[in-house]
Amino acid sequence: MTEPISYDQLLSILVRDEPRVLTRITALFGRRGYNIKSLSVGNTEHPGVSRMTIVVHGDRGVVEQAIRQLEKLHDVVKIIDHSLEKYVDRELVLVKVAITPESRVEVRQIAEDFRSRIVDVGRHALTFEVTGDEGKLTAFIEQMRPFGILETMRTGRIALTRGSNADIASHIYHGGESDTLRPALEGLEAREERARGVPNLF
Amino acid sequence: MGQADGQEPSGQELSRGEMTGAKALWATLANHGITTVFGYPGGAIMPVYDALTFYPEVRHVLTRHEQGAAHAAEGWAKATGEIGVCLATSGPGATNLVTGLADAMMDSVPLLAITGNVARHLMGTDAFQEADITGITLPITKHNYVVRDVEELPQIIAEAIRIARAGRPGPVLVDIPKDVQLAAYAGAIPSPHARPEIPAPSDESIERALELLRSAKKPVIMAGGGSLDAAAEITALARAWDIPVITTLMGLGAFPASDPLWLGMPGMHGSVAANRAISEADVLMGIGLRFDDRVTGRVGGFAPNASIIHIELDAAEIGKIIRTHVPVRGDAKVAAVKLTEGALKGVWPDWTAQLQEWKDRNETPDHWGAGYAVKAVVDRLTPDDILSSDVGQHQMLAAQLARFEKPRRWLNSGGLGTMGFGFPAAIGAGMAEPGVRSVVIAGDGGFQMTAQELATLKMYDIRNVKICIINNSFLGMVRQWQEMFHGKRYSEVWLGDSNPDFLKLADAYDVPGYRASSAEELPGAIDAWLADPKSALLEVVVPHEHGVFPMVPAGAALYEMIESDPRRAAELKAQLADAPMNEAPTSTAAEVNDA
C-alpha cells in the first residue's frame, strides 16, 4: 500500500458559543493523534455563534473522518471544508527584528516591500505587523532572519469562501442562502438573553 | 457528606409546595414518561433526593454502587429500546458512573445520567467531593451539560433526552450544581420533544445497492446492533433474496436463529460458516454496524473478494474501517423495505451448498466443560427470555450457543467489554419487564465486580432474575490467551484459592443458591434453579482449562481462524489410540491440571 499523501487542509467550523466547545473540538482531533497546525477562533455576525478556522495536517481520509465526527457534535452548527471551493485566507504575524544603525534602513526597506507596518519602535528592535497568506508571511520571516529575529507570533490562518454566499455551491451553504444558519440557531439568542437576566442567587 | 459548609444553602427553608430546580427535574422526567431511575444518593444530590419524595410516580431503585446503577439503566434501555436513567452525586459518585457511560457510548445505548455537583460558587475550587465530571466524560458521552441557571434546567433535561435518543443513540450527562437544585423555579415543565425523524436513504444509493445485489453470486448480509429495530424488515429482505445472514455479537436476534439462512456470529469467536462466508463473499451488505476489530480480524484480510454495501445511520462509520463501495446512509428499516421491493430470488446453488458444508462444521460441546454447561442453560431458554452476559469466555460461549429468535433479548457489553456488566444489566432488564425471565450468565471473575447488587434483588424482591455463574476458577479468557500466546505463563489469572463460596454469598442476601459440578448434576440443578419462585443463583463448577473455539488469533484474518480446540483434538486422538476397536470413545476428559 502506498502512503496516503498528507497536506495542510483548511476547515471552518461554526459552533455554538458555549463553555467547553473548544475542548470538544480539539479533543476529537487529539484522540486519534491528529495534530492541529493552527486554530483561530472569533465571533461571527450571529450572536451566540463562533467561527473557528482549523488547519490540520493529514491525508484526505483523516480530514473526512474528522469532519464526520465533528458533524455529530451538538455544538457544531456547520462545517465548511475549504478544499471543495475557492477561498481567501489570511494570517497576521508580529515580528520583532533586531536592528543596528547599519541595518536599520535595509530592514525598513524590506518591510515596505512587503507592505508591512511598523507597530513598535525600539532602540535595538523594530516590530512589524504583516498580513497575508502563509507564503508571504514565511517569505517575510525568511527575509528578516539574517538581521536577527527576536520574537514572532502568528495568529493562525483564517478563511472565508470567495464570492457572495448566493454564488456558492449548495454543498457549502445548502440552498445557497446566506441565512441558512438561522434554523440551527433558533432559540439560541433567547436562551442567552434569559441567562443575562437571571441574578446569581449565591 | 461530612462537614456542614456555612455557605451552603439549606433546603429546609423551602415550603413543600414551592417549585425548585430539583422538583422541576422530577416533573420533567415524569412528563417524559420516565418511570424508573437507578441511583445512589450523596451530599451534592440531596435536594434531588429530597424532591423525589414529592414524586411517587417515579420509582427510584437504590443500587449498591453507581456502576451498578449505570449498567442497570443500560439493561433497561437495551431490553426495551427506551432511555435508561441513572443518578449519582458529585465527585466519587459521578466518577463511578464513568464505566457505564463509556459502555453506553460504545454500544449506542440511550442513557441519561444526572449528577449533582457542588454549588456554583465552589465549582473549580477543589471543593469537597468536587470533580469536573463534564470534563471527565467529554469523550464518552454524546453530549454533556452543566446547568448553570435553574431557568434552563428543565429545558436541558428535555434536550438531553432528545439527544440521547436521536439518530444513533448514546449517553448524555447533565451535571447540576447543588444550589441550582435548590433555586426556586417559576417556569413551565417542558413536554417531550418530538422524536427526530431518521433520514431515509437516497434512492440513488438504494438503486446502486440493488444493482450490486442483482449481480452477486455469493452474497451475504451482516447485521449489527444498529439493525435490531429493523429485524422484521431485514428478515423479510433476506428471505426475499435468499441471502444468508450473519449477526454480529451486538446484532444477535436481528435475524431468527431457527432460519436456515442464519450463519451465526462473525469475528474472533465467530462461527466457521460466518467467517468463511465473509472471506468468500462477492457482495457483503453490512447493516447497522461499525466493523469492530473483533469482527474484522486483520482489516486487510476482511472480505477480500467482496464489494461492500454499508447501510448505516452514522455517516462517520461509513468507510471508517473498511472501504465501502456503496454507502447507504439512513434508516435501516426503510432501506430494508426498499431493497426487498426490488428482490430477485437468488440462484446460487454452489454458494448454498458451500455454506451448508461450513455450517456442518459447527461443533456442539459434547463433553463436560464450560461450553457444555452454557449450552445446557441456553437450551432451556424460551424466545421471550432475556439473556445477559458478563464479559469473557462464558460470554463468547453464550453468543455461540444461544439461539435468539427475537431482537433485544441479548444484552451484553460488546464494544467496551465491561466485566461486571451482566448482573446489574439483568436486574435493569428484569425490572423493565417483570413478567419475563431475565437470565444472566456470568463468570466467577466478572460476577465479583458487581456482586453487591445481590442486595438490590433482595431490597426490591425482584423475582425474575436468574444468575448462572460458570466457575472455572480462572479469568478464563485471559488464561486462554496466556496458554496460546504467552507460553502458558498464567500470570495473575488464578482465582480459585480466593473465590467466595458463591452459595453462601447468595444466602447472605437471601437469594437461593444451587450448584452443579458434573454433567450428571447439571440438569437437576438447572430445573431447581429455574423453578425457584424467587430470583436464584446457580453455580456451575467446570474444569479449569477450557478454551473457546473457533478463534481468530489477534492480528490474523478471518480465514486464518483456528476452527476447533487443538487440546480437545489431541485428547480425542489419545482416546482413540487407547480404546479397543469398534468402540466409540467416551467423553471423560478429566479436569486438566491446576495452575
GROMACS .gro file of N, CA and C in nm, chain A residues 32-118:
model
  261
   32ARG      N    1  -0.728   1.083   1.805
   32ARG     CA    2  -0.667   0.999   1.703
   32ARG      C    3  -0.523   1.040   1.672
   33GLY      N    4  -0.471   1.134   1.750
   33GLY     CA    5  -0.333   1.174   1.730
   33GLY      C    6  -0.311   1.266   1.611
   34TYR      N    7  -0.417   1.336   1.568
   34TYR     CA    8  -0.401   1.431   1.457
   34TYR      C    9  -0.359   1.564   1.516
   35ASN      N   10  -0.254   1.621   1.461
   35ASN     CA   11  -0.205   1.747   1.515
   35ASN      C   12  -0.272   1.863   1.444
   36ILE      N   13  -0.327   1.954   1.523
   36ILE     CA   14  -0.383   2.076   1.466
   36ILE      C   15  -0.267   2.173   1.445
   37LYS      N   16  -0.249   2.219   1.320
   37LYS     CA   17  -0.136   2.309   1.291
   37LYS      C   18  -0.166   2.450   1.335
   38SER      N   19  -0.288   2.494   1.311
   38SER     CA   20  -0.324   2.625   1.363
   38SER      C   21  -0.474   2.631   1.388
   39LEU      N   22  -0.511   2.718   1.477
   39LEU     CA   23  -0.651   2.728   1.518
   39LEU      C   24  -0.678   2.872   1.555
   40SER      N   25  -0.776   2.933   1.490
   40SER     CA   26  -0.817   3.069   1.527
   40SER      C   27  -0.966   3.069   1.554
   41VAL      N   28  -1.005   3.141   1.657
   41VAL     CA   29  -1.146   3.145   1.695
   41VAL      C   30  -1.189   3.290   1.709
   42GLY      N   31  -1.308   3.320   1.663
   42GLY     CA   32  -1.360   3.455   1.682
   42GLY      C   33  -1.511   3.457   1.670
   43ASN      N   34  -1.569   3.572   1.703
   43ASN     CA   35  -1.715   3.587   1.693
   43ASN      C   36  -1.757   3.594   1.546
   44THR      N   37  -1.885   3.578   1.523
   44THR     CA   38  -1.938   3.592   1.387
   44THR      C   39  -2.046   3.699   1.387
   45GLU      N   40  -2.109   3.714   1.272
   45GLU     CA   41  -2.218   3.810   1.258
   45GLU      C   42  -2.342   3.765   1.335
   46HIS      N   43  -2.346   3.638   1.375
   46HIS     CA   44  -2.459   3.586   1.453
   46HIS      C   45  -2.422   3.582   1.601
   47PRO      N   46  -2.500   3.648   1.687
   47PRO     CA   47  -2.469   3.637   1.829
   47PRO      C   48  -2.481   3.492   1.874
   48GLY      N   49  -2.392   3.449   1.959
   48GLY     CA   50  -2.400   3.312   2.009
   48GLY      C   51  -2.331   3.211   1.921
   49VAL      N   52  -2.275   3.255   1.808
   49VAL     CA   53  -2.205   3.162   1.720
   49VAL      C   54  -2.061   3.208   1.700
   50SER      N   55  -1.968   3.118   1.722
   50SER     CA   56  -1.827   3.149   1.696
   50SER      C   57  -1.782   3.073   1.572
   51ARG      N   58  -1.674   3.123   1.516
   51ARG     CA   59  -1.622   3.059   1.396
   51ARG      C   60  -1.476   3.021   1.420
   52MET      N   61  -1.443   2.898   1.389
   52MET     CA   62  -1.305   2.852   1.405
   52MET      C   63  -1.249   2.823   1.267
   53THR      N   64  -1.124   2.859   1.248
   53THR     CA   65  -1.054   2.811   1.128
   53THR      C   66  -0.945   2.718   1.178
   54ILE      N   67  -0.949   2.597   1.128
   54ILE     CA   68  -0.853   2.496   1.173
   54ILE      C   69  -0.770   2.450   1.054
   55VAL      N   70  -0.640   2.443   1.073
   55VAL     CA   71  -0.554   2.381   0.972
   55VAL      C   72  -0.505   2.249   1.028
   56VAL      N   73  -0.540   2.142   0.959
   56VAL     CA   74  -0.497   2.008   1.002
   56VAL      C   75  -0.401   1.953   0.898
   57HIS      N   76  -0.298   1.890   0.944
   57HIS     CA   77  -0.207   1.824   0.851
   57HIS      C   78  -0.245   1.677   0.848
   58GLY      N   79  -0.280   1.630   0.731
   58GLY     CA   80  -0.317   1.490   0.722
   58GLY      C   81  -0.362   1.455   0.583
   59ASP      N   82  -0.392   1.325   0.561
   59ASP     CA   83  -0.440   1.288   0.429
   59ASP      C   84  -0.591   1.312   0.423
   60ARG      N   85  -0.645   1.297   0.305
   60ARG     CA   86  -0.785   1.328   0.280
   60ARG      C   87  -0.877   1.245   0.372
   61GLY      N   88  -0.842   1.117   0.390
   61GLY     CA   89  -0.926   1.029   0.471
   61GLY      C   90  -0.934   1.078   0.615
   62VAL      N   91  -0.822   1.124   0.666
   62VAL     CA   92  -0.816   1.174   0.803
   62VAL      C   93  -0.912   1.290   0.820
   63VAL      N   94  -0.906   1.382   0.726
   63VAL     CA   95  -0.989   1.502   0.738
   63VAL      C   96  -1.136   1.468   0.721
   64GLU      N   97  -1.167   1.380   0.627
   64GLU     CA   98  -1.307   1.343   0.608
   64GLU      C   99  -1.363   1.277   0.733
   65GLN      N  100  -1.286   1.190   0.793
   65GLN     CA  101  -1.329   1.124   0.917
   65GLN      C  102  -1.350   1.227   1.027
   66ALA      N  103  -1.256   1.323   1.036
   66ALA     CA  104  -1.267   1.426   1.138
   66ALA      C  105  -1.395   1.508   1.116
   67ILE      N  106  -1.423   1.542   0.992
   67ILE     CA  107  -1.543   1.623   0.963
   67ILE      C  108  -1.668   1.547   1.005
   68ARG      N  109  -1.673   1.420   0.972
   68ARG     CA  110  -1.793   1.343   1.007
   68ARG      C  111  -1.811   1.331   1.157
   69GLN      N  112  -1.700   1.314   1.227
   69GLN     CA  113  -1.710   1.307   1.374
   69GLN      C  114  -1.753   1.443   1.430
   70LEU      N  115  -1.698   1.550   1.372
   70LEU     CA  116  -1.733   1.684   1.420
   70LEU      C  117  -1.881   1.714   1.396
   71GLU      N  118  -1.931   1.669   1.282
   71GLU     CA  119  -2.071   1.695   1.249
   71GLU      C  120  -2.166   1.635   1.352
   72LYS      N  121  -2.121   1.532   1.422
   72LYS     CA  122  -2.208   1.468   1.520
   72LYS      C  123  -2.219   1.549   1.649
   73LEU      N  124  -2.125   1.642   1.670
   73LEU     CA  125  -2.126   1.717   1.795
   73LEU      C  126  -2.245   1.813   1.798
   74HIS      N  127  -2.309   1.816   1.913
   74HIS     CA  128  -2.426   1.900   1.931
   74HIS      C  129  -2.392   2.048   1.913
   75ASP      N  130  -2.271   2.088   1.949
   75ASP     CA  131  -2.233   2.228   1.945
   75ASP      C  132  -2.197   2.277   1.806
   76VAL      N  133  -2.175   2.186   1.715
   76VAL     CA  134  -2.130   2.225   1.582
   76VAL      C  135  -2.250   2.261   1.496
   77VAL      N  136  -2.250   2.384   1.445
   77VAL     CA  137  -2.361   2.430   1.362
   77VAL      C  138  -2.335   2.395   1.216
   78LYS      N  139  -2.213   2.413   1.173
   78LYS     CA  140  -2.181   2.395   1.031
   78LYS      C  141  -2.032   2.379   1.013
   79ILE      N  142  -1.995   2.297   0.916
   79ILE     CA  143  -1.852   2.281   0.884
   79ILE      C  144  -1.833   2.313   0.736
   80ILE      N  145  -1.735   2.395   0.708
   80ILE     CA  146  -1.703   2.426   0.568
   80ILE      C  147  -1.564   2.370   0.539
   81ASP      N  148  -1.560   2.281   0.442
   81ASP     CA  149  -1.432   2.222   0.401
   81ASP      C  150  -1.380   2.303   0.283
   82HIS      N  151  -1.277   2.383   0.308
   82HIS     CA  152  -1.233   2.478   0.206
   82HIS      C  153  -1.165   2.412   0.086
   83SER      N  154  -1.135   2.284   0.098
   83SER     CA  155  -1.071   2.220  -0.016
   83SER      C  156  -1.171   2.200  -0.130
   84LEU      N  157  -1.300   2.220  -0.102
   84LEU     CA  158  -1.400   2.196  -0.205
   84LEU      C  159  -1.432   2.321  -0.286
   85GLU      N  160  -1.387   2.437  -0.242
   85GLU     CA  161  -1.423   2.562  -0.309
   85GLU      C  162  -1.306   2.660  -0.306
   86LYS      N  163  -1.317   2.765  -0.384
   86LYS     CA  164  -1.217   2.872  -0.376
   86LYS      C  165  -1.239   2.950  -0.247
   87TYR      N  166  -1.130   2.994  -0.190
   87TYR     CA  167  -1.142   3.069  -0.065
   87TYR      C  168  -1.033   3.176  -0.058
   88VAL      N  169  -1.053   3.272   0.033
   88VAL     CA  170  -0.944   3.364   0.066
   88VAL      C  171  -0.899   3.332   0.206
   89ASP      N  172  -0.769   3.336   0.229
   89ASP     CA  173  -0.723   3.314   0.366
   89ASP      C  174  -0.615   3.415   0.400
   90ARG      N  175  -0.609   3.447   0.524
   90ARG     CA  176  -0.514   3.547   0.572
   90ARG      C  177  -0.458   3.502   0.706
   91GLU      N  178  -0.341   3.557   0.734
   91GLU     CA  179  -0.284   3.535   0.865
   91GLU      C  180  -0.212   3.662   0.906
   92LEU      N  181  -0.207   3.686   1.033
   92LEU     CA  182  -0.137   3.804   1.084
   92LEU      C  183  -0.018   3.756   1.166
   93VAL      N  184   0.098   3.825   1.146
   93VAL     CA  185   0.213   3.789   1.227
   93VAL      C  186   0.277   3.917   1.282
   94LEU      N  187   0.322   3.909   1.405
   94LEU     CA  188   0.403   4.016   1.462
   94LEU      C  189   0.546   3.965   1.468
   95VAL      N  190   0.638   4.046   1.413
   95VAL     CA  191   0.778   4.004   1.410
   95VAL      C  192   0.864   4.114   1.471
   96LYS      N  193   0.942   4.077   1.570
   96LYS     CA  194   1.034   4.174   1.629
   96LYS      C  195   1.174   4.146   1.576
   97VAL      N  196   1.231   4.245   1.503
   97VAL     CA  197   1.359   4.224   1.436
   97VAL      C  198   1.465   4.312   1.502
   98ALA      N  199   1.579   4.252   1.525
   98ALA     CA  200   1.690   4.328   1.583
   98ALA      C  201   1.748   4.423   1.478
   99ILE      N  202   1.781   4.544   1.519
   99ILE     CA  203   1.840   4.636   1.423
   99ILE      C  204   1.969   4.697   1.480
  100THR      N  205   2.054   4.736   1.388
  100THR     CA  206   2.172   4.814   1.423
  100THR      C  207   2.164   4.941   1.340
  101PRO      N  208   2.241   5.043   1.372
  101PRO     CA  209   2.236   5.164   1.291
  101PRO      C  210   2.262   5.135   1.143
  102GLU      N  211   2.343   5.032   1.117
  102GLU     CA  212   2.375   5.000   0.978
  102GLU      C  213   2.259   4.931   0.907
  103SER      N  214   2.189   4.841   0.979
  103SER     CA  215   2.087   4.759   0.913
  103SER      C  216   1.950   4.826   0.909
  104ARG      N  217   1.934   4.930   0.990
  104ARG     CA  218   1.804   4.992   1.009
  104ARG      C  219   1.732   5.023   0.877
  105VAL      N  220   1.802   5.088   0.787
  105VAL     CA  221   1.739   5.132   0.662
  105VAL      C  222   1.698   5.013   0.577
  106GLU      N  223   1.787   4.915   0.572
  106GLU     CA  224   1.759   4.798   0.489
  106GLU      C  225   1.637   4.721   0.540
  107VAL      N  226   1.631   4.707   0.672
  107VAL     CA  227   1.518   4.637   0.733
  107VAL      C  228   1.388   4.709   0.699
  108ARG      N  229   1.389   4.838   0.713
  108ARG     CA  230   1.268   4.916   0.684
  108ARG      C  231   1.230   4.904   0.536
  109GLN      N  232   1.331   4.898   0.450
  109GLN     CA  233   1.303   4.887   0.308
  109GLN      C  234   1.235   4.754   0.275
  110ILE      N  235   1.286   4.647   0.336
  110ILE     CA  236   1.226   4.515   0.312
  110ILE      C  237   1.082   4.516   0.361
  111ALA      N  238   1.062   4.573   0.479
  111ALA     CA  239   0.928   4.577   0.537
  111ALA      C  240   0.833   4.651   0.445
  112GLU      N  241   0.881   4.759   0.386
  112GLU     CA  242   0.798   4.835   0.294
  112GLU      C  243   0.761   4.751   0.173
  113ASP      N  244   0.860   4.676   0.122
  113ASP     CA  245   0.833   4.588   0.007
  113ASP      C  246   0.721   4.490   0.037
  114PHE      N  247   0.715   4.449   0.160
  114PHE     CA  248   0.610   4.352   0.199
  114PHE      C  249   0.480   4.422   0.243
  115ARG      N  250   0.477   4.550   0.232
  115ARG     CA  251   0.364   4.632   0.276
  115ARG      C  252   0.330   4.603   0.422
  116SER      N  253   0.434   4.590   0.501
  116SER     CA  254   0.409   4.566   0.643
  116SER      C  255   0.416   4.697   0.718
  117ARG      N  256   0.358   4.701   0.836
  117ARG     CA  257   0.356   4.823   0.915
  117ARG      C  258   0.445   4.806   1.036
  118ILE      N  259   0.505   4.916   1.076
  118ILE     CA  260   0.582   4.912   1.199
  118ILE      C  261   0.487   4.944   1.313
   0.00000   0.00000   0.00000
